[in-house]
Coordinates of C-alpha atoms in Angstrom, one line a residue:
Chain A
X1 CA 15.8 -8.6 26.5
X2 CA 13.2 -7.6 24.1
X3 CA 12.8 -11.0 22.4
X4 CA 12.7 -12.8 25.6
X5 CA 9.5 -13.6 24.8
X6 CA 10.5 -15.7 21.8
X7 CA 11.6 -19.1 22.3
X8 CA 14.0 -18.4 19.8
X9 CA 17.1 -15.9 19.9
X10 CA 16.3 -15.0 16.1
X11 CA 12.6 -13.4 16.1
X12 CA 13.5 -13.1 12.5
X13 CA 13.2 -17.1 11.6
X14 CA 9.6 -16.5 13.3
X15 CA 6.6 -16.2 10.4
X16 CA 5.6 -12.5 10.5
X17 CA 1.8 -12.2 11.7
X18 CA 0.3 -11.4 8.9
X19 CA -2.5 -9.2 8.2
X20 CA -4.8 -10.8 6.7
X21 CA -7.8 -8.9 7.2
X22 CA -8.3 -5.5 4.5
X23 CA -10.4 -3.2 5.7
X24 CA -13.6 -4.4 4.5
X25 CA -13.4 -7.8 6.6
X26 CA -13.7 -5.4 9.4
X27 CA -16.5 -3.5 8.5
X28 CA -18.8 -5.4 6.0
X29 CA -20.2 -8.8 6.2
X30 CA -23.5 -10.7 4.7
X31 CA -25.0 -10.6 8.6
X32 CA -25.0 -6.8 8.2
X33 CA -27.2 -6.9 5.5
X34 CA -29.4 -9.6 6.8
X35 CA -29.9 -7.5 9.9
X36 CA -30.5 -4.1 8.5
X37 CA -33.5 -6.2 6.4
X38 CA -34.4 -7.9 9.4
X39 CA -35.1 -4.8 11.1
X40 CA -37.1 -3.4 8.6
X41 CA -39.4 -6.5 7.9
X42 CA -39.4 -6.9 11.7
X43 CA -40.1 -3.0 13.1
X44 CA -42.6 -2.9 10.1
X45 CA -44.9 -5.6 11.3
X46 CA -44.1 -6.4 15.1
X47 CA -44.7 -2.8 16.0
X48 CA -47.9 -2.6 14.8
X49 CA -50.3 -3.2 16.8
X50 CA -54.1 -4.6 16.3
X51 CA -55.6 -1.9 17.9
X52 CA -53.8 0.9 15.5
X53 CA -56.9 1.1 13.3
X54 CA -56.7 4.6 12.1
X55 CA -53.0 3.5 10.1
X56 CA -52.2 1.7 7.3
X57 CA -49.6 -1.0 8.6
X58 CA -46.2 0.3 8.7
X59 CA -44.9 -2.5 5.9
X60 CA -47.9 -1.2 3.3
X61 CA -46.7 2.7 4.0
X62 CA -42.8 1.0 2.8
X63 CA -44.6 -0.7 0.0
X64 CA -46.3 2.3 -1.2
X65 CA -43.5 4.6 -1.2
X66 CA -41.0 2.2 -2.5
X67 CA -40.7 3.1 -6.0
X68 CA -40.4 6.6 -5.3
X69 CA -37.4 6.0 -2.9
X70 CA -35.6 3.8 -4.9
X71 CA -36.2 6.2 -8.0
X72 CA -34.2 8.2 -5.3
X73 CA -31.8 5.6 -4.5
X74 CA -30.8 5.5 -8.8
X75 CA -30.5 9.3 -8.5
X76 CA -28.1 9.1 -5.7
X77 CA -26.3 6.2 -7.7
X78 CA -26.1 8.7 -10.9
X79 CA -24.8 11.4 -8.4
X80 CA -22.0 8.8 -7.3
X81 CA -20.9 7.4 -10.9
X82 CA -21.0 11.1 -12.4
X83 CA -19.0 12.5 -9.4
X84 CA -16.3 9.8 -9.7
X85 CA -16.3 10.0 -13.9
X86 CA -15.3 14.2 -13.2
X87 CA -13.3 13.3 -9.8
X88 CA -11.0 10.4 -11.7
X89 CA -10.0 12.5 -14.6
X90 CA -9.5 15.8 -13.2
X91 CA -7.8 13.9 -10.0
X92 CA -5.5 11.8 -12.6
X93 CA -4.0 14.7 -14.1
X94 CA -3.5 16.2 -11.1
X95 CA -1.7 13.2 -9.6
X96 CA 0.7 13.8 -13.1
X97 CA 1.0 17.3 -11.9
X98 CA 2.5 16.1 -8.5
X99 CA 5.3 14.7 -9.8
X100 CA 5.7 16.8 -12.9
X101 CA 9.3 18.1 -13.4
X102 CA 8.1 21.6 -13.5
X103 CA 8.3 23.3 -9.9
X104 CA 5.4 25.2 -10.6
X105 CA 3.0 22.7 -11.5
X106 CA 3.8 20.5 -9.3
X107 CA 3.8 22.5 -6.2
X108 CA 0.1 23.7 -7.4
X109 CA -0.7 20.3 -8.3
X110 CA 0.3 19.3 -4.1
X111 CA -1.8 22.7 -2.8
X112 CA -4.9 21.7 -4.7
X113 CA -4.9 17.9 -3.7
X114 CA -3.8 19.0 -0.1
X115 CA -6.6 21.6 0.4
X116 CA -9.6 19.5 -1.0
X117 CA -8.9 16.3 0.6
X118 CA -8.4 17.9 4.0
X119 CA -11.6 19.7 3.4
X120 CA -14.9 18.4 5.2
X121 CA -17.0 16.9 2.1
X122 CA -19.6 18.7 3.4
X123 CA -17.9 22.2 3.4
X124 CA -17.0 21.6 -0.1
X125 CA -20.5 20.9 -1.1
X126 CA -22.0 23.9 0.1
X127 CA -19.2 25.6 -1.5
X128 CA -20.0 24.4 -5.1
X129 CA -23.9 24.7 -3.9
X130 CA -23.5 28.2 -2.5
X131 CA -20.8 29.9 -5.3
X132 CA -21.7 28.2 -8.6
X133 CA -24.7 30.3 -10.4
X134 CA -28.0 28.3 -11.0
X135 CA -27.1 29.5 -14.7
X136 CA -24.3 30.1 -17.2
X137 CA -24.3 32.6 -20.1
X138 CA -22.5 31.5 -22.6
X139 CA -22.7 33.4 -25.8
X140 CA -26.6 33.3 -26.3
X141 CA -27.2 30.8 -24.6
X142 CA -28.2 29.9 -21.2
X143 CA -27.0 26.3 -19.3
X144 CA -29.1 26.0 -16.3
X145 CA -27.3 24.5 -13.6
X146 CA -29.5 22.7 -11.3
X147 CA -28.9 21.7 -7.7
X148 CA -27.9 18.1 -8.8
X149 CA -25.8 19.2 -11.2
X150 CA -23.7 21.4 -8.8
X151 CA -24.3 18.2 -6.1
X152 CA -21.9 16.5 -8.5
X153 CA -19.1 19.2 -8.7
X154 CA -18.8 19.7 -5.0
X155 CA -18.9 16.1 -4.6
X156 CA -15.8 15.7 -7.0
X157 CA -14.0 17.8 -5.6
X158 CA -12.6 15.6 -2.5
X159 CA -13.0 12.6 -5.1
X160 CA -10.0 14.6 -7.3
X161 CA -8.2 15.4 -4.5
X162 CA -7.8 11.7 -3.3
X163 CA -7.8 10.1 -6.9
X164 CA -4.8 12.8 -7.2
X165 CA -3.4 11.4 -3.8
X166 CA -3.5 7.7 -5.1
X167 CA -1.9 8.1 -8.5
X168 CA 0.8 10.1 -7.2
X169 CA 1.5 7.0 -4.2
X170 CA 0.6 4.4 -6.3
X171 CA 3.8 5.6 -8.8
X172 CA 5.8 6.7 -5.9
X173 CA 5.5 2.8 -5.1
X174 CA 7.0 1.4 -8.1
X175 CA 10.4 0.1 -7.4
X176 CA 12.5 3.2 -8.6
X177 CA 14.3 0.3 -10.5
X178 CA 11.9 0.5 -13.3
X179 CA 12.7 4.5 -13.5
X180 CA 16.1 3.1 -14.1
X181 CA 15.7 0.2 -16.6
X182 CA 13.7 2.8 -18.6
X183 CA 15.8 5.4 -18.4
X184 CA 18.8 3.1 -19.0
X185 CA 16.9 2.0 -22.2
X186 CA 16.2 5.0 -24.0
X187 CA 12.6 5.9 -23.4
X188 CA 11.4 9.3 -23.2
X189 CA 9.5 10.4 -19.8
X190 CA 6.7 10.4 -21.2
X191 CA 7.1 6.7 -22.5
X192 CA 7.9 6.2 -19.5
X193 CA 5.4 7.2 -17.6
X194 CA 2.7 5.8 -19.9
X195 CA 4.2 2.2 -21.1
X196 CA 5.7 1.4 -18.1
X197 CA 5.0 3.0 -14.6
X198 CA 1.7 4.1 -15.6
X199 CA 0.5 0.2 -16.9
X200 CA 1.8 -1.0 -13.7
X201 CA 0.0 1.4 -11.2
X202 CA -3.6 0.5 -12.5
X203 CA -3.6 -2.7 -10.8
X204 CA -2.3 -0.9 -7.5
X205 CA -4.8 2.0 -8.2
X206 CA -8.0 -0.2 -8.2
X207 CA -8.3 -0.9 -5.0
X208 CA -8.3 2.3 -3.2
X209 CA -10.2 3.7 -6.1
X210 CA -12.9 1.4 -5.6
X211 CA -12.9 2.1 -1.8
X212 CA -13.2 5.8 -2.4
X213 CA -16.1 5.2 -4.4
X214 CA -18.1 3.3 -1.5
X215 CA -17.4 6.1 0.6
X216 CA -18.3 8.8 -2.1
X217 CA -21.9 6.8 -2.8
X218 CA -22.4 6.8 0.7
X219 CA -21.4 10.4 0.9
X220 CA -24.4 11.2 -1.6
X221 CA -26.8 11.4 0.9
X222 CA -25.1 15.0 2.0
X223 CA -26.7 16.4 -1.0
X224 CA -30.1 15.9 1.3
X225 CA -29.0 18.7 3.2
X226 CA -28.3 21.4 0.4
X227 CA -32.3 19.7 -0.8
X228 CA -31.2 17.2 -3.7
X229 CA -33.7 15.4 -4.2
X230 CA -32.3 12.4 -3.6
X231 CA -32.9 9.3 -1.5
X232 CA -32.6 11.2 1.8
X233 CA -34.6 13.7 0.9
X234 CA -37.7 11.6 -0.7
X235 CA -37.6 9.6 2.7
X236 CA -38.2 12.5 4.7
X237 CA -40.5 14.1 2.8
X238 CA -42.7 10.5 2.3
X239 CA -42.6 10.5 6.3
X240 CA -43.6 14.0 6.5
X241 CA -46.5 13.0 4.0
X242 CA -47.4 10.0 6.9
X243 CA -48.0 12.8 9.3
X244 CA -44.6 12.1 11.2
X245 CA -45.7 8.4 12.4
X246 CA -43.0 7.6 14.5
X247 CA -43.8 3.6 14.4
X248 CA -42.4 4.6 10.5
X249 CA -39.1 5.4 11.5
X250 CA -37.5 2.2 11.4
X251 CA -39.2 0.3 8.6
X252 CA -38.0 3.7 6.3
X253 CA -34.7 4.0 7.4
X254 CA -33.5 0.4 7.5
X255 CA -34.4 0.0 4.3
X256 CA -32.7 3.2 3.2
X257 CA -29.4 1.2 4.9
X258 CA -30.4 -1.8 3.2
X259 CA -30.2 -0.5 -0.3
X260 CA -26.8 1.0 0.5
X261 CA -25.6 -2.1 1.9
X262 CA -26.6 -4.3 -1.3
X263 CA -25.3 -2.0 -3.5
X264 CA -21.6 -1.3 -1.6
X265 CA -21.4 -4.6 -0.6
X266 CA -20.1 -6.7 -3.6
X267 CA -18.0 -3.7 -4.1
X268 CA -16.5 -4.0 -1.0
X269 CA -15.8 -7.9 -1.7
X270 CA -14.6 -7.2 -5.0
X271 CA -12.2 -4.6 -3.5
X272 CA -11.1 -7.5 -0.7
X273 CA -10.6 -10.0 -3.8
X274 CA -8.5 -7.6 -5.5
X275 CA -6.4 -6.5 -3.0
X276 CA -5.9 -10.2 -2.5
X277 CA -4.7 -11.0 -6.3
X278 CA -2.4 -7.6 -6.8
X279 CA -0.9 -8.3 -3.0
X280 CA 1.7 -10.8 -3.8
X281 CA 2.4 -10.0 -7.5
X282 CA 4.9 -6.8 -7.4
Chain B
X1 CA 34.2 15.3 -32.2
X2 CA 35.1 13.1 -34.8
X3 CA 35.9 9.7 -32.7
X4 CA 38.0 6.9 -33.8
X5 CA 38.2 3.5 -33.1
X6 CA 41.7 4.0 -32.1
X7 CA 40.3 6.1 -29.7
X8 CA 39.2 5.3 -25.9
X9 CA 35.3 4.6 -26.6
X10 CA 34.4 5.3 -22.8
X11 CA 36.8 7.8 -21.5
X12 CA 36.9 8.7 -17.5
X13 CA 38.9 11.6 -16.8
X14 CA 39.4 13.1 -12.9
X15 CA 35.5 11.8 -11.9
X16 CA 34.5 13.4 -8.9
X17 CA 31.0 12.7 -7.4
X18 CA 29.1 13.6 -4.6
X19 CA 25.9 12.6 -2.7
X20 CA 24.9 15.6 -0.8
X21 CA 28.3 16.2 1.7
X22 CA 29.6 12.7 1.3
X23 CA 32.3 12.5 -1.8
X24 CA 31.7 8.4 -2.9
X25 CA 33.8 8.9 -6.2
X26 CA 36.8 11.5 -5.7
X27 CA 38.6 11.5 -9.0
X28 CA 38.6 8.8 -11.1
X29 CA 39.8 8.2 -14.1
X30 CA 39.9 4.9 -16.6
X31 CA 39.6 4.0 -20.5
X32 CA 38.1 1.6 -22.2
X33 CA 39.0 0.9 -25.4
X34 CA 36.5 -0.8 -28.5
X35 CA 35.9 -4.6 -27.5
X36 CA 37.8 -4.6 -24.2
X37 CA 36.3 -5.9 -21.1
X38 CA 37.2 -4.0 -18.3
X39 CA 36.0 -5.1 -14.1
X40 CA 35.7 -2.7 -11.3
X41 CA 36.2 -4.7 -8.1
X42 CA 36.6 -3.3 -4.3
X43 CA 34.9 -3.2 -0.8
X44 CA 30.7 -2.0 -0.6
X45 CA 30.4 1.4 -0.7
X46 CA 33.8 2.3 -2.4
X47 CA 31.9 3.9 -5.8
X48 CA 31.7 1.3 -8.6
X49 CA 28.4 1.2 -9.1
X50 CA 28.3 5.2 -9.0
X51 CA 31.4 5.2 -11.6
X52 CA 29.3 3.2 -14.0
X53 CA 26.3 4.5 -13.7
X54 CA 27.6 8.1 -14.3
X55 CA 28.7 6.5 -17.6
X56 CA 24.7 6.8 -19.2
X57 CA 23.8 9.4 -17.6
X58 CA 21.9 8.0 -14.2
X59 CA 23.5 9.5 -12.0
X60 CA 25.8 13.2 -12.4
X61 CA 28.7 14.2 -11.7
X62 CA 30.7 16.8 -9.8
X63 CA 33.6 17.3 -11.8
X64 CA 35.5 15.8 -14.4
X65 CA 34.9 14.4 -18.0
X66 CA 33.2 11.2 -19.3
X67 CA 33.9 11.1 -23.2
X68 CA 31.6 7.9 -24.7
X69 CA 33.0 7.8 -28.3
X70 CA 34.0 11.4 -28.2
X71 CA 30.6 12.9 -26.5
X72 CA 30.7 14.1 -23.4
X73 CA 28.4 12.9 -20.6
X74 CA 28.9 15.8 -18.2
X75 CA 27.2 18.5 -20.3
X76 CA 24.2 20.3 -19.0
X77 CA 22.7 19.7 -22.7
X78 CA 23.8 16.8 -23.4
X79 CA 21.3 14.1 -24.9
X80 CA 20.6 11.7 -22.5
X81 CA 18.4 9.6 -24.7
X82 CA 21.1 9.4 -27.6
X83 CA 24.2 8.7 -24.8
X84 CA 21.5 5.9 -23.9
X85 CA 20.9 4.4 -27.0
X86 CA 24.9 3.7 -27.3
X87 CA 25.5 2.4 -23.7
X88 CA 23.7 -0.7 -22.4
X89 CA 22.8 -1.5 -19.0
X90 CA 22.1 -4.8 -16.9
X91 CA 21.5 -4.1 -12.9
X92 CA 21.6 -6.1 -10.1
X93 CA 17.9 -6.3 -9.3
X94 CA 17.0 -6.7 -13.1
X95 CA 14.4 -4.7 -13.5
X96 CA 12.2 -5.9 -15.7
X97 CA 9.0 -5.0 -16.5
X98 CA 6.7 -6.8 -14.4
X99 CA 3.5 -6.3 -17.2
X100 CA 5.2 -7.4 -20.3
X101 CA 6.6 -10.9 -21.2
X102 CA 10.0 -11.8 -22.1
X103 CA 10.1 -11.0 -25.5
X104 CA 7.3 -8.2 -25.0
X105 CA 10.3 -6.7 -22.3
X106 CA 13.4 -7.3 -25.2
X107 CA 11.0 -5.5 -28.6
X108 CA 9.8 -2.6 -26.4
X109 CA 12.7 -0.2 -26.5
X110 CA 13.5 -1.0 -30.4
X111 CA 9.9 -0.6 -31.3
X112 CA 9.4 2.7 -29.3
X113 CA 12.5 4.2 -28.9
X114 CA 13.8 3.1 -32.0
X115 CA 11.0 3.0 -34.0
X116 CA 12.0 0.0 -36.0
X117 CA 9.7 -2.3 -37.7
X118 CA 8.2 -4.5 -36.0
X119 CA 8.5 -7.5 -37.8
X120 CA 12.4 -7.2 -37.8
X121 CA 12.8 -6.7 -34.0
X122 CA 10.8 -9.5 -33.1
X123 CA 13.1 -11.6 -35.9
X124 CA 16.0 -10.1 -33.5
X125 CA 14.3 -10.6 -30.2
X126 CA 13.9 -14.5 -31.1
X127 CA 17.7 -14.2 -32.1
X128 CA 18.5 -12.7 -28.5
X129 CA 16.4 -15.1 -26.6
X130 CA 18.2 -17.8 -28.1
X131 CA 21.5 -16.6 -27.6
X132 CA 20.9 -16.0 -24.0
X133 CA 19.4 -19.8 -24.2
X134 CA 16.0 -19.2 -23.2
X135 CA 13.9 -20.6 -25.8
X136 CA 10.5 -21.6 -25.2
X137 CA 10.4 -18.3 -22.4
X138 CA 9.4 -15.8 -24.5
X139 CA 5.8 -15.8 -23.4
X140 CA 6.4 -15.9 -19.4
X141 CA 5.9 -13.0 -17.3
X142 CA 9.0 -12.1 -15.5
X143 CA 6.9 -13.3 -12.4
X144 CA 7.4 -16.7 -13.8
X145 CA 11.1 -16.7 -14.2
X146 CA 13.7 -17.4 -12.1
X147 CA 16.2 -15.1 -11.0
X148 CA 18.7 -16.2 -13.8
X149 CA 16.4 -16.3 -16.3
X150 CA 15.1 -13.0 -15.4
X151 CA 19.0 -11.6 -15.9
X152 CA 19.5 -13.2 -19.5
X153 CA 16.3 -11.4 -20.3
X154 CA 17.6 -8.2 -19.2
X155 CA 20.7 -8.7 -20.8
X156 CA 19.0 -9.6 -24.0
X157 CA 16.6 -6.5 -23.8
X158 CA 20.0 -4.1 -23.7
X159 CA 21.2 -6.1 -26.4
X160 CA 18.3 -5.7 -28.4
X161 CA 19.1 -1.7 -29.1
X162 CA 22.5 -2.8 -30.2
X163 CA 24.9 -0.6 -27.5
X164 CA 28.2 -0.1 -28.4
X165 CA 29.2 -0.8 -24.8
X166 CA 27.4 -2.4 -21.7
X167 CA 27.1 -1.6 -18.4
X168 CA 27.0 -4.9 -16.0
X169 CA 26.4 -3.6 -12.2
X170 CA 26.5 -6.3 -9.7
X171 CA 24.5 -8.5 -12.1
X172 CA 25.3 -11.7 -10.2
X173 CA 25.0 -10.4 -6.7
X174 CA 21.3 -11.0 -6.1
X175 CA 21.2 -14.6 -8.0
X176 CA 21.4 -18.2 -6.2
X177 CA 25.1 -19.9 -6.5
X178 CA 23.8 -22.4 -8.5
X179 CA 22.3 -19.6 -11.5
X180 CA 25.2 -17.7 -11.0
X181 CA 27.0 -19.3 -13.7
X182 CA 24.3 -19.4 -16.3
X183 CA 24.3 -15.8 -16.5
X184 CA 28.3 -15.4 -16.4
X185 CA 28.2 -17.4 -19.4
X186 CA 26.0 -15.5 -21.1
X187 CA 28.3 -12.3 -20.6
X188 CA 31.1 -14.4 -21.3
X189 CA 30.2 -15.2 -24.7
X190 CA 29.1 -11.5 -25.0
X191 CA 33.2 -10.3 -24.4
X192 CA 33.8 -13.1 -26.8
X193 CA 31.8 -11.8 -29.1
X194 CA 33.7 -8.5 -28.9
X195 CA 31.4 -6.6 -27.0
X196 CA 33.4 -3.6 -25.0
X197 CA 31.8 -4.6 -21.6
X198 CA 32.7 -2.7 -18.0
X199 CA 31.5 -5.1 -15.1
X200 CA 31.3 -4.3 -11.3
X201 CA 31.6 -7.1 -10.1
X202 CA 32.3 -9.7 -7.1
X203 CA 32.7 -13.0 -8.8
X204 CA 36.6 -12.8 -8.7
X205 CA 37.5 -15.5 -10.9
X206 CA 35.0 -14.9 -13.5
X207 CA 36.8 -11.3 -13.2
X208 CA 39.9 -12.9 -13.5
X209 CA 38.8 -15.1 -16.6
X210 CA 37.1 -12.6 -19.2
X211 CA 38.8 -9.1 -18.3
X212 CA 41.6 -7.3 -19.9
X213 CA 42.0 -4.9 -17.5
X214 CA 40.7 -4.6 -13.6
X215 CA 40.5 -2.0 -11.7
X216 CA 40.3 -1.8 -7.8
X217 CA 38.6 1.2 -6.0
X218 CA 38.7 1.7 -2.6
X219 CA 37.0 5.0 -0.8
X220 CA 36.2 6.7 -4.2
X221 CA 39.5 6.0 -5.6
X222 CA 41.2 3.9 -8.3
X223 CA 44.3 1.9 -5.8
X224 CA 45.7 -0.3 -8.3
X225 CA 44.6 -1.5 -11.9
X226 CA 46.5 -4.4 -14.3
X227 CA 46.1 -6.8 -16.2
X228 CA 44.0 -10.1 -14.7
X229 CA 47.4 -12.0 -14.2
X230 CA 49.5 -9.4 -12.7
X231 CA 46.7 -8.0 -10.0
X232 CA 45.8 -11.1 -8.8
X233 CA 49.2 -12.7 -8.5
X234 CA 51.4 -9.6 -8.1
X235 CA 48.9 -7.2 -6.1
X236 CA 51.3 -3.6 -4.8
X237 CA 49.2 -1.7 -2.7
X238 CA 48.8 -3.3 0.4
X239 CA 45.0 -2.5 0.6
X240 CA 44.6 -4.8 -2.6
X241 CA 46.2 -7.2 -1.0
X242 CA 43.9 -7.3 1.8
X243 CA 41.1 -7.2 0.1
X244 CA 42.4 -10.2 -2.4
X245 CA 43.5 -12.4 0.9
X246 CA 39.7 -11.6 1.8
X247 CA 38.0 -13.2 -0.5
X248 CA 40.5 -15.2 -2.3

């Protein structure tokens, strides 16, 4: 029998194994961090060596270039916010549009949401890099639209299409009972929607909402490749500027992790703590 | 259109109703008249729930006519909202919103949906939570509530937009024994009060107790109906009387 291996004949009476680890206790813990900045205090002092007269140590070449790179790091953190502000509202009311009672808008609502979040990230931003103009006319006047600025539209695009995904589960999750009791009371859809599915989705929402936004800050660096001058970018150019010193490697890019790993980590715990409080609580 | 009290208030003429190829409800037919209690008893899956819940409108129907004081429910333009604001409904899961408190959950439909002021519904909400007993409540999240307590809410937040009938689906079938009665009560005193009430229901001698009429359905049909006394003691139809020896 399959249960054989119970001592019991009712698996049922058994306590289901719970999982109690999110995601995040997978991937992220306060070691990670403490290694990425042990490697880049360690590579940036062991591996220089005494007789390496001719080069500034490796830690001083980090110290001299820090403030530029972390003026790159804030530029990749306005990217992120920015393409999550668009992304949210834009991917909100498209998650409305997916379960709209209009046939029309909400099988567009589905094609739009389904095509950008099974597009590479990547893909998309060379396609808002590539097709948007550098410059609008409108009327007489001219909005420049600098590479940064389109960084941020090609980045929201996958943000929409999963913000659009998450709204749409997160009320497809709702006990249809509340439909009911709403309905059976008198509301309008719309009050519905907004006083009584819509109030009770947030908390379900957070969580993957704040999840996508690790993995869209991380996702900035891309705009390095399409030449935003952001993080990626300054680092490579600083080590160009060191003549390509490979003993620079290390030190540069462990701190580059480093800064991304203080900055997603406490969102990553926060996301664990939530999870936690909204799990039980329907 | 011009309805009278004289009149049947809910009307049920030849219901059919299908879900996809399966016919659950296949011709039904039943009034209720102003400040009668009527129960729907019978075996899972025979259609009570579906009958009343075609009666506001959550479910449509096949064929046939539902008249709720003279307005027909099976009307592609009918007004749901206004059939809704007439016909109160208490389910078996209760339903209520998890976000708001008790009384937050009985004031919201008459301040939105109503629009009335809101100094005078929370004067009635304070009423309804005391008539349903459960003073010193009103601030608890239905979290916080047991499952009793969490159906004399619901009851009191159909109450609150004063239905001319109410709609009890299974309303004790998800409640410990012990909370059962607390919320029979409550619906008790309702009847008393002269509220026209239909019930599903299970609890036999609470059927037996507050009804003026019960109805049995059985595979989408209505097998025998009477007054409490005669069906319980004088069942026909030999499937009632199975079903009676069942759980009698």
């Amino acid at each position: 029998m399959k249960n054989s291996k119970y001592k019991t004949d009712l698996p049922v009476m058994l306590s289901p194994k719970t999982a109690t680890a999110g995601r995040f206790n997978l991937s992220l813990k306060p070691w990670h961090g403490l290694l990425l900045l042990g490697i880049c205090v360690l590579s940036s002092t062991a591996a220089y060596t005494a007789d390496d007269t001719a080069n500034a140590p490796p830690f001083e070449v980090l110290l001299r270039w820090m403030p530029l790179l972390l003026k790159g790091f804030v530029f990749n953190l306005v990217i992120s916010v920015s393409a999550m502000g668009i992304g949210t509202l834009v991917g909100a009311a498209l998650g409305l549009g997916q379960i709209s009672l209009h046939g029309s808008v909400r099988k567009t609502s589905w094609f739009v949401t389904q095509f950008f979040r099974n597009s590479p990230w990547l893909v998309l931003l060379f396609f808002a890099m590539f097709l948007l103009p550098f410059e609008i006319k409108v009327g007489g006047f001219t909005i420049p639209l600098p590479d940064w600025l389109k960084a941020i539209f090609g980045l929201s695009l996958p943000v929409m299409a999963n913000v659009s995904e998450i709204v749409r589960g997160a009320i497809a999750s709702l006990p249809s009972g509340q439909w009911e009791a709403a309905d059976s009371l008198a509301f309008s859809r719309t009050q519905v929607l907004w006083r009584i599915i819509l109030p009770q989705c947030v908390k379900r929402m957070l969580p993957p909402w704040m999840n996508l936004y690790s993995i869209l800050t991380m996702a900035t660096v891309l705009a390095s490749i399409v030449g935003v001058s952001e993080v990626m970018t300054l680092t490579g150019q600083a080590l160009s500027a060191e003549d390509g010193r490979t003993d620079l490697l290390m030190p540069f890019y462990s701190f580059i992790l480093f800064l991304f790993f203080i900055y997603c980590y406490p969102i990553a715990r926060w996301t664990v703590y939530l999870e936690q409080k909204f799990a039980v609580k329907t | 259109m011009a309805w009278s009290e004289d009149q049947p208030m809910v009307s049920i003429k030849n219901l059919h109703k299908s879900f996809g190829a399966l016919e659950v409800i296949k011709g039904v037919s039943l009034d209720v008249m102003k400040g009668e209690v009527i129960c729907i008893i019978g075996p899972s899956g025979s259609g009570k729930s579906t009958i009343i819940r075609c009666v506001n409108a959550l479910n449509d129907m096949q064929k046939g006519s539902i008249l709720v004081e003279g307005q027909e429910v099976n009307d592609p333009d009918l007004n749901k909202l206004e059939l809704r604001k007439k016909v109160g409904m208490v389910f078996q899961q209760y339903n209520l919103f998890p976000h708001k408190t008790a009384l937050e959950n009985i004031m919201m439909a008459p301040l939105l949906v109503l629009k009335q002021d809101k100094a005078e519904v929370e004067e009635l909400a304070r009423q309804l939570v005391k008539k349903v007993r459960l003073e010193g409540k009103e601030n608890n999240y239905p979290g916080e509530l047991s499952g009793g307590q969490q159906q004399r809410v619901a009851i009191a937040r159909s109450l609150a937009m004063t239905p001319d009938v109410m709609l009890f689906d299974e309303v004790t079938a998800a409640l410990d024994p012990e909370t059962v009665n607390e919320v029979l009560v409550t619906i008790k005193e309702l009847a008393e009060d002269g509220m026209t009430c239909i019930l599903v229901t299970h609890e036999m001698g609470f059927a037996r107790e507050v009804a003026d009429h019960i109805y049995f359905t059985d595979k989408g049909v209505i097998v025998e109906h009477g007054r409490p006394a005669t069906f319980f003691d004088d069942a026909k139809d030999p499937r009632t009387k199975e079903f009676l020896s069942q759980i009698l």
